[in-house]
């Protein structure tokens, strides 16, 4: 079966690797250039959306910031999974927040801001501090601002206004003002839903960020109460979207209660650990779900953590037997996600110790914040 992935980055690459043993042959479509690309070699295979659609049995996506006309065109072929609406929801925080309300899952109180008066009303209603996020095109913490008590609201509005009216800004761009949640930690859940409504989820993952970018994800298999909450919330969202495929949900843990931060209608960086931590990783399960195969097992087979490799061309890991390196065939640039390392262990305690030792060994200036995050777990 031929599967076309909209987007030609590392997620398409890892789907291609996971699909090969099942004869699920993945090609990637670069939505900017219109090129069809081999997801491993990055060599061009053809050009044009119609050619791409004609050659595919199933179409899916590796990211949510895809122009609506491309998604609708794909949907007309009857091959797109999940739906255009589900992908567009993940790519627009305004639609996403409305969905979270409709699905009845807890999330940060918010207001939509188009004008300075809206911003003033948001501060009146929600208080301070606030997190402000662009509704479109945000990722890795980009397109975000903070407002704290005593900050100059006029100066903030001037920045937001300049952003909203900048040349080339997309139609429909707006700002979501959200109450800043005083969370204890951030966790995420990767779930998968088949076309028949069959649903499964992996173990909850605790996530650590540096400068808005995910640096470390650690599986948390022993958090039954949170796992149940997260799975219940994810399933509600997936049902509301009549979702097919892998869906990721990021949460804030506030004293044992979860609030949804955001969703990603795709395989997710915080689920890369499933390559070593489960018998069927998120990439294979996404392909299984969208191509109508039965879902694979999502149970944890060994404690696992994932370290992102950002902007580094190599990692000195020859002596670490349980460090599984996954490169993305990308040219290193500062801060760019070029690979990840999955670390496995036989127990949670051993995993924490291994992470701390690895974090001390990896260069601080390339793995910012890793050492303190890993030491906090040990
Ligand atoms: P990603 O790369 O995960 O897609 P993103 O750019 O879409 O990120 P968010 O996940 O919404 O952005 O926010 C980035 C980070 O900012 C969060 O992981 C969290 O640490 C912080 N953050 C976002 N919203 C809030 C909030 N309402 N309260 C407190 N912290 C927040
Ligand atoms: Mg996001
Ligand atoms: Mg996020």
Short mmCIF file of C-alpha atoms in Angstrom, two decimals, residues 31 34 69 71 93 118 132 139 145 155 161 167 251-252 271 326 328 331 339 358:
data_model
loop_
_atom_site.label_atom_id
_atom_site.label_comp_id
_atom_site.label_asym_id
_atom_site.label_seq_id
_atom_site.Cartn_x
_atom_site.Cartn_y
_atom_site.Cartn_z
CA UNK A 31 3.73 21.34 0.80
CA UNK A 34 5.15 20.87 -4.32
CA UNK A 69 -6.90 24.24 0.14
CA UNK A 71 -6.09 19.53 2.77
CA UNK A 93 -5.56 27.48 18.41
CA UNK A 118 -9.90 42.82 23.52
CA UNK A 132 -0.33 35.04 24.59
CA UNK A 139 5.48 25.61 17.29
CA UNK A 145 4.40 36.46 24.45
CA UNK A 155 3.83 48.21 24.68
CA UNK A 161 -0.35 44.60 16.51
CA UNK A 167 3.47 41.87 5.58
CA UNK A 251 -1.18 18.47 29.54
CA UNK A 252 -0.34 20.59 32.55
CA UNK A 271 6.22 9.78 21.57
CA UNK A 326 18.06 7.99 15.61
CA UNK A 328 17.11 12.42 10.69
CA UNK A 331 22.08 19.37 8.06
CA UNK A 339 18.05 13.40 15.86
CA UNK A 358 24.45 10.34 30.20
#
